[in-house]
Amino acid sequence: MSVLEEMRIRSLGVIDDAVVELSPGFTAVTGETGAGKTMVVTSLGLLLGGRADPALVRVGAKAAVVEGRITVSEGDAAALRAEEAGAELDDGALLISRTVSAEGRSRAHLGGRSVPVGVLTELADELVAVHGQTDQQGLLKPARQRGALDRYAGDGVEVPHAKYAAAYRRLRAVATELEELTTRARERAQEADLLRFGLNEVAAVEPLPGEDVELAAEAERLGHAEALASAASLAHTALAGNPEDPESVDATTVVAAAGQALDGVRAHDPALAALADRVGEISILLADVSAELAGYADQLDADPVRLAVVEERRAALTALTRKYGEDIAAVLAWAQEGAGRLTELEGDDERIGELTAERDALRAELSVLGQALTDARTEAAARFADAVTEELASLAMPHARVSFAVRQTEAADEASGIDIGGRSVLYGPSGADEVELLLAPHPGAQPRPIAKGASGGELSRVMLAVEVVFAGSDPVPTYLFDEVDAGVGGKAAVEVGRRLAKLAKSAQVVVVTHLPQVAAFADRQLLVEKTVDGSVTRSGVTVLEGEDRVRELSRMLAGQEDSETARAHAEELLATARADG
């Protein structure tokens, strides 16, 4: 079992520097009002990923630091999650630290590694359950009560709830798509008409891939046909000569003469032979180019009719690229995508029919799953209420009875509800049930919501009973109670202490309390004291034993540490607690 061994708190609120050493069983934290007892709760909250509030940093300090040491069992969920985050265990213990700067920056370390604060939050569920007055107020809300009941019920509610939630999510998606199809029918029809017009324009032209590039090149050639033919003819004459002018000099003749001059002496020098070969290659290349120029000039023909055809085709392609893409490749891609979108739009009527059928089937499925969820909650509510009622008997409320109201709200019409128990009722992501915890404090009293049916002291005991029952159904190694015994006194306070001591036999329990009847049952009592300058130093959190503990209990009882009557009462309380233990 994991145990929170100690915390070191520096520059947090009124605490300058203090170490809190906790018992593996029941630890009570006591002290004067304003001494800084609640900083224990705040510190643990920071260690477990709570919000970093720069206002918590002690005035004059640069940062508040909280460090904790928690023993963990090898292989348990907390240890595995810590190892996944790269943390290392220190002789079976997990070291956690959290730093909050005065500027609001926050850093977290786990097992010697810097980690995101979210990792500490994940560990919180495995390590500690915090029950304080804020949680108490939260549990007065029906939505929180339903959540608590669902967690208490375990798989009995979790399994049908998971199926229900999946069907609900799918129904919402179907309903959203169906609403879009029906409410945007006009816009979709207009989009389909535009797509048809565009696709018809493209189909009428029948463009081919790369056709725009090829036609541009052909238009350029046809538009300059005469200039191209003249240039090719002049170049051919320069290379091959003019047959009508025997005196003209041409490149072919000149190169041939150079080759003949070299051929006569090439046998005498390899270097000159290599040059002769190169001259021969030039002669062959000149002959080839000359022949191709002659062919090019003969084939090239200025054809105004073909040029007109090409320009007309280019104009048709340009009309497409102006509307549907920067070139024909983009136009063809648009046409392909548009055809798919048009098929989708033209299938709206069929899709609406399919979605309507799926929606009706999902609503029917939700009715079945919602009924199973209601049945499971009703059964779990009875068990939870009986367990809380039994706890109340141990907290000096033997005649009180707790019950859960599991009810639904009628839907205005069948279309807005699901069928539960033969009625059309409103529903949501967690089912159709509204859950409320009711209390009848004495026989004959009508059950009323606990927020209205209980006095302050009764409410504290009811909420403590709820928390203890809930703790038993969803156990964690450590429970921290922050003055949930507020408004309780006398015999009831003794029973609260006795019940917490019983819980501490199976888990670590830390209680911040102002009640001596509760503190007397603790295995270890810590006293938080301020110094004369209003701060809590390292020596300001002490473990009370023997005479010191009696003096603190006397102060809590009567406000007078040296009162003989208070001392006698304190010793009696301790004796009673030891006898119960």
Coordinates of C-alpha atoms in Angstrom, one line a residue:
M1 CA 0.0 0.0 0.0
S2 CA 1.2 3.5 -0.8
V3 CA 1.8 5.8 2.1
L4 CA 2.5 9.5 2.2
E5 CA 5.5 9.7 4.7
E6 CA 6.3 13.4 4.8
M7 CA 6.1 16.7 3.1
R8 CA 8.5 19.7 3.3
I9 CA 6.8 23.0 2.8
R10 CA 8.8 26.2 2.1
S11 CA 7.5 29.8 1.6
L12 CA 3.9 28.8 1.2
G13 CA 1.4 31.1 2.8
V14 CA 2.2 31.6 6.5
I15 CA 4.7 28.7 6.4
D16 CA 8.3 29.7 6.1
D17 CA 9.9 26.2 6.3
A18 CA 8.2 23.2 7.9
V19 CA 8.3 19.4 7.7
V20 CA 5.1 17.4 8.1
E21 CA 5.7 13.8 9.2
L22 CA 2.6 11.6 8.8
S23 CA 1.6 8.3 10.3
P24 CA 0.7 5.4 8.1
G25 CA -2.5 5.2 10.0
F26 CA -4.5 8.2 11.3
T27 CA -2.8 11.6 11.5
A28 CA -4.6 14.6 13.0
V29 CA -3.3 18.1 12.2
T30 CA -4.4 20.7 14.8
G31 CA -3.5 24.2 15.8
E32 CA -5.0 27.7 16.4
T33 CA -7.2 29.2 13.8
G34 CA -5.0 30.9 11.2
A35 CA -2.0 28.9 12.2
G36 CA -1.7 27.4 8.7
K37 CA -3.3 24.0 9.1
T38 CA -5.0 24.2 5.8
M39 CA -1.6 24.7 4.1
V40 CA -1.2 21.0 4.6
V41 CA -4.2 20.5 2.3
T42 CA -2.9 23.1 -0.1
S43 CA 0.5 21.6 -0.2
L44 CA -0.8 18.2 -1.0
G45 CA -3.0 19.7 -3.7
L46 CA 0.1 21.2 -5.3
L47 CA 2.0 18.0 -5.2
L48 CA -0.8 16.3 -7.0
G49 CA -1.1 18.7 -9.8
G50 CA -3.4 21.4 -8.3
R51 CA -3.6 24.9 -9.8
A52 CA -0.5 27.0 -9.1
D53 CA -1.6 30.3 -7.6
P54 CA 1.2 32.8 -7.2
A55 CA -0.8 34.4 -4.3
L56 CA 0.2 31.3 -2.3
V57 CA 3.9 32.3 -2.4
R58 CA 4.9 33.8 1.0
V59 CA 5.5 37.6 0.8
G60 CA 9.1 38.4 0.1
A61 CA 9.9 34.9 -1.3
K62 CA 10.8 34.2 -4.9
A63 CA 8.9 30.9 -5.0
A64 CA 7.0 28.4 -2.9
V65 CA 8.3 24.8 -2.9
V66 CA 6.5 21.6 -1.7
E67 CA 8.3 18.3 -1.6
G68 CA 6.8 14.9 -0.8
R69 CA 7.9 11.4 -0.1
I70 CA 5.5 8.6 -0.9
T71 CA 6.3 4.9 -0.5
V72 CA 4.8 2.9 -3.3
S73 CA 4.5 -0.8 -3.8
E74 CA 6.4 -2.2 -6.8
G75 CA 4.0 -2.8 -9.7
D76 CA 1.1 -0.8 -8.5
A77 CA -0.6 1.7 -10.8
A78 CA 1.1 4.8 -9.3
A79 CA 4.6 3.3 -9.6
L80 CA 4.0 2.1 -13.2
R81 CA 2.7 5.6 -14.3
A82 CA 5.7 7.2 -12.6
E83 CA 8.2 4.9 -14.3
E84 CA 6.5 5.6 -17.7
A85 CA 7.2 9.3 -17.0
G86 CA 10.9 8.5 -16.5
A87 CA 10.8 8.7 -12.7
E88 CA 13.1 6.6 -10.5
L89 CA 12.2 5.2 -7.2
D90 CA 14.4 6.0 -4.2
D91 CA 14.6 2.8 -2.1
G92 CA 10.9 2.1 -2.7
A93 CA 9.8 5.7 -2.3
L94 CA 8.6 8.2 -4.9
L95 CA 9.9 11.8 -4.5
I96 CA 7.6 14.5 -5.8
S97 CA 8.3 18.3 -5.8
R98 CA 6.4 21.3 -7.1
T99 CA 7.7 24.8 -7.3
V100 CA 5.5 27.9 -7.8
S101 CA 7.2 31.2 -8.5
A102 CA 5.9 34.6 -7.4
E103 CA 5.4 35.4 -11.1
G104 CA 3.1 32.4 -11.5
R105 CA 5.4 29.9 -13.3
S106 CA 5.2 26.3 -12.1
R107 CA 7.6 23.4 -12.3
A108 CA 7.0 19.8 -11.3
H109 CA 9.5 17.0 -10.6
L110 CA 8.8 13.3 -10.2
G111 CA 11.4 10.8 -9.1
G112 CA 14.2 13.2 -10.1
R113 CA 12.8 14.0 -13.5
S114 CA 11.1 17.1 -14.7
V115 CA 7.6 16.3 -15.8
P116 CA 4.5 18.1 -17.0
V117 CA 2.1 19.0 -14.2
G118 CA -0.5 16.8 -15.8
V119 CA 1.5 13.7 -14.9
L120 CA 1.1 14.6 -11.2
T121 CA -2.7 15.0 -11.8
E122 CA -2.8 11.5 -13.2
L123 CA -1.1 10.2 -10.1
A124 CA -3.6 11.9 -7.8
D125 CA -6.4 9.5 -8.6
E126 CA -4.1 6.6 -7.6
L127 CA -2.6 8.1 -4.5
V128 CA -4.9 10.4 -2.5
A129 CA -8.6 11.3 -2.1
V130 CA -9.1 14.8 -0.8
H131 CA -12.4 15.5 1.0
G132 CA -12.8 19.0 2.1
Q133 CA -15.5 21.6 2.7
T134 CA -15.3 22.6 -1.0
D135 CA -15.9 19.0 -2.0
Q136 CA -18.7 18.8 0.5
Q137 CA -20.5 21.7 -1.2
G138 CA -19.9 20.1 -4.6
L139 CA -21.5 16.9 -3.5
L140 CA -24.7 18.9 -2.8
K141 CA -25.2 19.3 -6.5
P142 CA -27.3 16.6 -8.2
A143 CA -24.9 16.2 -11.1
R144 CA -22.1 15.4 -8.6
Q145 CA -24.3 13.1 -6.7
R146 CA -25.0 11.1 -9.9
G147 CA -21.3 10.9 -10.7
A148 CA -20.6 9.7 -7.1
L149 CA -23.4 7.1 -7.4
D150 CA -22.0 5.9 -10.8
R151 CA -18.5 5.5 -9.4
Y152 CA -19.9 3.6 -6.4
A153 CA -21.9 1.3 -8.7
G154 CA -18.8 0.3 -10.6
D155 CA -19.2 -2.1 -13.6
G156 CA -23.0 -2.3 -12.9
V157 CA -23.4 1.2 -14.2
E158 CA -20.1 1.6 -16.1
V159 CA -20.8 -1.1 -18.7
P160 CA -24.2 0.1 -19.8
H161 CA -23.1 3.7 -19.5
A162 CA -20.2 3.1 -21.9
K163 CA -22.6 1.5 -24.4
Y164 CA -25.1 4.3 -24.0
A165 CA -22.4 7.0 -24.4
A166 CA -21.2 5.5 -27.6
A167 CA -24.7 5.3 -29.0
Y168 CA -25.4 8.8 -27.8
R169 CA -22.3 10.2 -29.6
R170 CA -23.3 8.5 -32.8
L171 CA -26.8 9.8 -32.6
R172 CA -25.6 13.3 -32.1
A173 CA -23.3 12.9 -35.2
V174 CA -26.2 11.5 -37.3
A175 CA -28.6 14.2 -36.1
T176 CA -26.0 16.9 -37.0
E177 CA -25.5 15.6 -40.5
L178 CA -29.2 15.1 -41.0
E179 CA -29.9 18.7 -39.9
E180 CA -27.3 20.0 -42.2
L181 CA -28.7 18.0 -45.2
T182 CA -32.3 19.2 -44.6
T183 CA -31.7 22.8 -43.5
R184 CA -29.1 23.5 -46.2
A185 CA -31.0 21.9 -49.0
R186 CA -31.3 25.1 -51.0
E187 CA -27.6 25.9 -50.7
R188 CA -26.6 22.4 -51.7
A189 CA -29.0 22.5 -54.7
Q190 CA -27.3 25.7 -55.8
E191 CA -23.9 24.2 -55.4
A192 CA -25.0 21.2 -57.5
D193 CA -26.2 23.4 -60.3
L194 CA -22.9 25.3 -60.4
L195 CA -21.0 22.1 -60.5
R196 CA -23.1 20.7 -63.3
F197 CA -22.6 23.9 -65.4
G198 CA -18.9 23.8 -64.9
L199 CA -18.5 20.1 -65.6
N200 CA -20.6 20.5 -68.8
E201 CA -18.3 23.4 -69.9
V202 CA -15.3 21.2 -69.3
A203 CA -16.9 18.2 -71.1
A204 CA -17.8 20.3 -74.1
V205 CA -14.2 21.4 -74.6
E206 CA -12.8 17.9 -73.8
P207 CA -9.3 19.1 -72.9
L208 CA -6.4 16.7 -73.0
P209 CA -3.6 16.6 -70.4
G210 CA -0.7 18.9 -71.5
E211 CA -2.7 20.1 -74.5
D212 CA -2.4 23.8 -73.5
V213 CA 1.4 23.6 -73.4
E214 CA 1.6 21.8 -76.8
L215 CA -0.7 24.2 -78.5
A216 CA 1.2 27.2 -77.2
A217 CA 4.4 25.9 -78.7
E218 CA 2.6 25.2 -82.1
A219 CA 1.1 28.7 -82.1
E220 CA 4.5 30.2 -81.5
R221 CA 5.9 28.2 -84.4
L222 CA 3.1 28.9 -86.9
G223 CA 3.1 32.6 -86.0
H224 CA 6.8 33.0 -87.0
A225 CA 6.9 30.4 -89.9
E226 CA 8.4 32.8 -92.5
A227 CA 11.2 34.0 -90.2
L228 CA 12.0 30.4 -89.2
A229 CA 12.1 29.2 -92.8
S230 CA 14.3 32.1 -93.9
A231 CA 16.8 31.5 -91.0
A232 CA 17.0 27.8 -91.7
S233 CA 17.6 28.4 -95.4
L234 CA 20.4 30.9 -94.7
A235 CA 22.0 28.6 -92.2
H236 CA 21.9 25.7 -94.8
T237 CA 23.5 27.8 -97.5
A238 CA 26.3 28.8 -95.0
L239 CA 27.0 25.2 -94.2
A240 CA 26.4 23.5 -97.6
G241 CA 26.9 26.3 -100.1
N242 CA 24.7 27.8 -102.8
P243 CA 24.4 25.6 -106.0
E244 CA 23.6 28.7 -108.1
D245 CA 26.9 30.3 -107.0
P246 CA 29.9 28.1 -107.7
E247 CA 32.3 30.7 -106.3
S248 CA 30.6 30.9 -102.9
V249 CA 32.5 29.5 -99.8
D250 CA 30.7 27.2 -97.4
A251 CA 31.6 25.6 -94.1
T252 CA 31.4 22.0 -95.4
T253 CA 33.9 22.7 -98.2
V254 CA 36.3 24.5 -95.8
V255 CA 36.2 21.7 -93.2
A256 CA 36.6 19.1 -95.9
A257 CA 39.7 20.8 -97.2
A258 CA 41.2 21.0 -93.7
G259 CA 40.6 17.2 -93.3
Q260 CA 42.3 16.4 -96.6
A261 CA 45.3 18.5 -95.6
L262 CA 45.7 16.6 -92.3
D263 CA 45.1 13.2 -93.8
G264 CA 48.3 13.4 -95.9
V265 CA 50.6 13.6 -92.8
R266 CA 48.6 12.1 -90.0
A267 CA 50.7 8.9 -90.0
H268 CA 53.8 10.9 -88.8
D269 CA 52.4 12.1 -85.5
P270 CA 49.6 10.5 -83.3
A271 CA 48.7 14.0 -81.9
L272 CA 48.0 15.3 -85.4
A273 CA 46.1 12.2 -86.2
A274 CA 43.8 12.8 -83.2
L275 CA 43.2 16.3 -84.5
A276 CA 42.4 15.0 -88.0
D277 CA 39.9 12.6 -86.4
R278 CA 38.2 15.5 -84.7
V279 CA 38.0 17.5 -87.9
G280 CA 36.4 14.4 -89.5
E281 CA 33.8 14.3 -86.8
I282 CA 33.1 18.0 -87.4
S283 CA 32.6 17.3 -91.1
I284 CA 30.1 14.6 -90.4
L285 CA 28.2 16.8 -87.8
L286 CA 28.1 19.6 -90.4
A287 CA 26.7 17.3 -93.0
D288 CA 24.0 16.0 -90.6
V289 CA 23.0 19.5 -89.5
S290 CA 22.9 20.7 -93.0
A291 CA 20.6 17.9 -94.1
E292 CA 18.3 18.5 -91.1
L293 CA 18.1 22.2 -91.9
A294 CA 17.2 21.5 -95.5
G295 CA 14.4 19.1 -94.3
Y296 CA 13.2 21.6 -91.7
A297 CA 12.9 24.4 -94.3
D298 CA 11.1 22.1 -96.7
Q299 CA 8.6 20.9 -94.1
L300 CA 7.9 24.3 -92.5
D301 CA 4.9 25.9 -94.1
A302 CA 3.1 29.1 -93.0
D303 CA -0.5 27.8 -92.7
P304 CA -2.8 30.6 -91.7
V305 CA -5.8 28.1 -91.5
R306 CA -4.0 25.9 -89.0
L307 CA -2.9 28.9 -87.0
A308 CA -6.5 30.0 -86.7
V309 CA -7.6 26.6 -85.6
V310 CA -4.8 26.5 -83.0
E311 CA -5.7 30.0 -81.6
E312 CA -9.4 29.1 -81.4
R313 CA -8.6 25.9 -79.5
R314 CA -6.3 27.9 -77.2
A315 CA -9.1 30.4 -76.5
A316 CA -11.4 27.6 -75.5
L317 CA -8.8 26.2 -73.1
T318 CA -8.1 29.7 -71.7
A319 CA -11.8 30.1 -70.9
L320 CA -11.6 27.0 -68.8
T321 CA -8.4 27.9 -67.0
R322 CA -9.8 31.4 -66.2
K323 CA -12.6 29.7 -64.2
Y324 CA -11.4 26.3 -62.9
G325 CA -7.6 26.2 -62.7
E326 CA -4.4 27.9 -63.5
D327 CA -3.6 25.3 -66.3
I328 CA -5.4 22.4 -68.0
A329 CA -3.9 19.9 -65.4
A330 CA -5.6 21.9 -62.6
V331 CA -8.8 22.1 -64.6
L332 CA -8.9 18.3 -65.1
A333 CA -8.2 17.9 -61.3
W334 CA -11.1 20.3 -60.5
A335 CA -13.4 18.3 -62.8
Q336 CA -12.5 15.0 -61.1
E337 CA -13.1 16.5 -57.7
G338 CA -16.3 18.3 -58.8
A339 CA -17.7 15.1 -60.2
G340 CA -17.2 13.3 -56.9
R341 CA -18.8 16.2 -55.0
L342 CA -21.8 16.3 -57.4
T343 CA -22.3 12.6 -56.9
E344 CA -22.4 13.2 -53.2
L345 CA -24.9 16.1 -53.5
E346 CA -27.1 14.2 -55.9
G347 CA -27.2 11.4 -53.4
D348 CA -28.7 13.7 -50.6
D349 CA -32.2 12.3 -50.8
E350 CA -30.9 8.8 -50.5
R351 CA -28.5 9.8 -47.7
I352 CA -31.3 11.6 -45.8
G353 CA -33.4 8.4 -45.9
E354 CA -30.4 6.3 -44.6
L355 CA -29.7 8.8 -41.8
T356 CA -33.3 9.0 -40.8
A357 CA -33.5 5.2 -40.5
E358 CA -30.2 5.2 -38.5
R359 CA -31.4 8.0 -36.2
D360 CA -34.7 6.1 -35.4
A361 CA -32.7 2.9 -34.8
L362 CA -30.3 4.7 -32.5
R363 CA -33.1 6.3 -30.5
A364 CA -34.6 2.9 -30.0
E365 CA -31.2 1.5 -28.9
L366 CA -30.8 4.4 -26.5
S367 CA -34.2 3.7 -25.0
V368 CA -33.1 0.1 -24.2
L369 CA -29.6 1.2 -22.9
G370 CA -31.1 4.1 -21.0
Q371 CA -33.5 1.8 -19.3
A372 CA -30.7 -0.6 -18.3
L373 CA -28.8 2.4 -17.0
T374 CA -31.8 3.5 -14.9
D375 CA -32.2 0.0 -13.5
A376 CA -28.6 -0.2 -12.6
R377 CA -28.6 3.2 -10.9
T378 CA -31.7 2.4 -9.0
E379 CA -30.2 -0.9 -7.7
A380 CA -26.9 0.8 -6.8
A381 CA -28.8 3.8 -5.2
A382 CA -30.5 1.4 -2.8
R383 CA -27.2 -0.2 -1.8
F384 CA -25.4 3.2 -1.5
A385 CA -28.3 4.6 0.6
D386 CA -28.3 1.6 3.0
A387 CA -24.5 1.8 3.4
V388 CA -24.7 5.6 4.2
T389 CA -27.6 5.0 6.6
E390 CA -25.5 2.4 8.4
E391 CA -22.6 4.8 8.6
L392 CA -24.9 7.5 10.1
A393 CA -25.8 5.1 12.8
S394 CA -22.1 5.0 13.7
L395 CA -22.0 8.8 13.7
A396 CA -24.7 9.3 16.4
M397 CA -27.6 9.6 13.9
P398 CA -29.2 6.2 14.5
H399 CA -32.7 7.2 13.3
A400 CA -31.7 9.0 10.2
R401 CA -32.5 7.5 6.8
V402 CA -30.8 8.3 3.5
S403 CA -32.3 7.5 0.1
F404 CA -31.7 8.4 -3.5
A405 CA -34.3 9.8 -5.8
V406 CA -33.7 8.5 -9.3
R407 CA -36.1 10.2 -11.6
Q408 CA -36.6 11.5 -15.2
T409 CA -38.2 14.6 -16.7
E410 CA -41.0 14.2 -19.2
A411 CA -40.2 15.3 -22.8
A412 CA -42.4 17.8 -24.5
D413 CA -42.9 15.4 -27.4
E414 CA -41.6 12.0 -28.5
A415 CA -39.2 13.5 -31.0
S416 CA -37.2 15.2 -28.1
G417 CA -37.1 12.2 -25.8
I418 CA -36.4 8.5 -25.4
D419 CA -38.7 5.8 -24.0
I420 CA -38.0 5.0 -20.4
G421 CA -40.6 3.0 -18.5
G422 CA -43.2 3.7 -21.1
R423 CA -42.7 7.5 -21.0
S424 CA -40.9 9.8 -23.3
V425 CA -38.3 11.5 -21.2
L426 CA -35.5 14.0 -21.7
Y427 CA -32.0 12.5 -22.1
G428 CA -28.4 13.5 -22.3
P429 CA -24.8 12.1 -22.6
S430 CA -25.1 10.4 -19.2
G431 CA -28.6 9.0 -19.6
A432 CA -32.1 10.2 -18.7
D433 CA -31.7 10.1 -14.9
E434 CA -31.6 12.9 -12.4
V435 CA -30.2 11.7 -9.1
E436 CA -30.6 13.4 -5.8
L437 CA -29.6 12.4 -2.3
L438 CA -32.4 12.7 0.3
L439 CA -32.3 12.7 4.1
A440 CA -35.0 11.9 6.6
P441 CA -33.2 12.9 9.9
H442 CA -35.7 11.2 12.2
P443 CA -38.7 8.8 11.9
G444 CA -41.8 10.4 10.5
A445 CA -39.8 13.1 8.7
Q446 CA -40.3 13.4 4.9
P447 CA -37.1 12.8 2.9
R448 CA -35.7 16.0 1.6
P449 CA -32.6 17.0 -0.4
I450 CA -29.7 16.9 2.0
A451 CA -28.9 20.6 1.3
K452 CA -32.4 21.5 2.8
G453 CA -33.1 18.6 5.1
A454 CA -30.0 18.7 7.4
S455 CA -28.7 21.0 9.9
G456 CA -25.0 22.1 9.8
G457 CA -23.8 19.3 12.1
E458 CA -26.0 16.7 10.4
L459 CA -24.8 17.8 7.0
S460 CA -21.2 17.3 8.0
R461 CA -21.9 13.8 9.3
V462 CA -24.0 12.9 6.3
M463 CA -21.3 14.0 3.9
L464 CA -18.6 12.2 6.0
A465 CA -20.7 9.1 5.8
V466 CA -21.1 9.5 2.0
E467 CA -17.4 10.0 1.6
V468 CA -16.5 7.0 3.8
V469 CA -18.9 4.8 1.9
F470 CA -17.6 6.1 -1.4
A471 CA -14.0 5.6 -0.2
G472 CA -14.8 2.0 0.5
S473 CA -16.1 1.5 -3.1
D474 CA -13.2 3.3 -4.8
P475 CA -10.3 2.8 -2.5
V476 CA -7.1 4.9 -2.6
P477 CA -4.2 4.6 -0.3
T478 CA -4.5 8.0 1.4
Y479 CA -7.6 10.0 2.5
L480 CA -7.3 13.7 3.4
F481 CA -10.2 15.2 5.3
D482 CA -10.1 19.0 5.7
E483 CA -12.4 20.0 8.6
V484 CA -15.4 18.0 7.3
D485 CA -16.3 17.7 11.0
A486 CA -17.2 21.4 11.0
G487 CA -20.5 21.9 12.9
V488 CA -20.2 18.6 14.8
G489 CA -19.6 18.4 18.5
G490 CA -20.1 16.4 21.7
K491 CA -21.0 12.7 21.3
A492 CA -21.3 13.0 17.5
A493 CA -17.7 14.3 17.3
V494 CA -16.5 11.3 19.3
E495 CA -18.3 9.0 16.8
V496 CA -16.6 10.9 13.9
G497 CA -13.2 10.3 15.4
R498 CA -14.0 6.7 16.1
R499 CA -15.2 6.2 12.4
L500 CA -12.1 7.8 11.0
A501 CA -9.9 5.6 13.2
K502 CA -11.7 2.6 11.9
L503 CA -11.1 3.8 8.3
A504 CA -7.4 4.2 9.2
K505 CA -7.1 0.5 9.8
S506 CA -7.3 -0.1 6.1
A507 CA -5.9 3.2 4.7
Q508 CA -3.8 6.2 5.6
V509 CA -6.0 9.0 6.9
V510 CA -5.0 12.6 7.4
V511 CA -7.5 14.9 9.1
V512 CA -7.2 18.7 9.5
T513 CA -9.5 19.3 12.5
H514 CA -10.4 21.7 15.3
L515 CA -12.2 19.0 17.3
P516 CA -10.3 17.3 20.3
Q517 CA -12.8 14.4 20.1
V518 CA -11.5 13.7 16.6
A519 CA -7.8 14.4 17.3
A520 CA -7.8 12.0 20.3
F521 CA -8.4 9.0 18.1
A522 CA -5.4 9.8 15.9
D523 CA -2.3 7.6 15.9
R524 CA -0.2 10.7 15.5
Q525 CA -1.2 14.3 16.3
L526 CA 0.7 17.2 14.6
L527 CA 0.6 20.7 16.0
V528 CA 1.0 23.7 13.7
E529 CA 2.2 26.8 15.5
K530 CA 3.2 30.3 14.4
T531 CA 6.2 32.1 15.7
V532 CA 5.9 35.6 17.1
D533 CA 6.5 37.1 13.7
G534 CA 3.5 35.2 12.3
S535 CA 5.3 32.6 10.3
V536 CA 5.5 28.8 10.7
T537 CA 9.1 27.6 10.8
R538 CA 10.7 24.2 10.7
S539 CA 10.0 23.8 14.4
G540 CA 6.5 25.0 14.0
V541 CA 5.1 21.6 13.0
T542 CA 5.7 19.2 15.8
V543 CA 4.6 15.6 16.7
L544 CA 2.8 15.7 20.0
E545 CA 3.4 12.9 22.5
G546 CA 2.6 12.4 26.1
E547 CA 2.1 15.6 28.1
D548 CA 2.4 17.8 25.1
R549 CA -0.6 16.1 23.4
V550 CA -2.7 16.4 26.6
R551 CA -1.9 20.1 26.7
E552 CA -3.0 20.6 23.1
L553 CA -6.2 18.6 23.6
S554 CA -6.9 20.7 26.7
R555 CA -6.4 23.9 24.7
M556 CA -8.8 22.5 22.0
L557 CA -11.4 21.6 24.7
A558 CA -11.3 24.8 26.8
G559 CA -8.9 27.2 25.3
Q560 CA -6.7 26.7 28.5
E561 CA -3.8 24.3 28.3
D562 CA -3.4 24.3 32.1
S563 CA -7.0 23.8 33.1
E564 CA -7.2 20.8 35.4
T565 CA -10.8 20.1 34.2
A566 CA -9.7 20.3 30.6
R567 CA -6.7 18.1 31.2
A568 CA -8.9 15.5 32.9
H569 CA -11.2 15.6 30.0
A570 CA -8.3 15.3 27.5
E571 CA -6.9 12.3 29.3
E572 CA -10.3 10.7 29.3
L573 CA -10.7 11.3 25.6
L574 CA -7.3 9.6 24.9
A575 CA -8.1 6.7 27.2
T576 CA -11.4 6.2 25.3
A577 CA -9.6 6.3 22.0
R578 CA -7.0 3.8 23.1
A579 CA -9.7 1.5 24.5
D580 CA -11.5 1.5 21.1
G581 CA -8.2 0.9 19.3

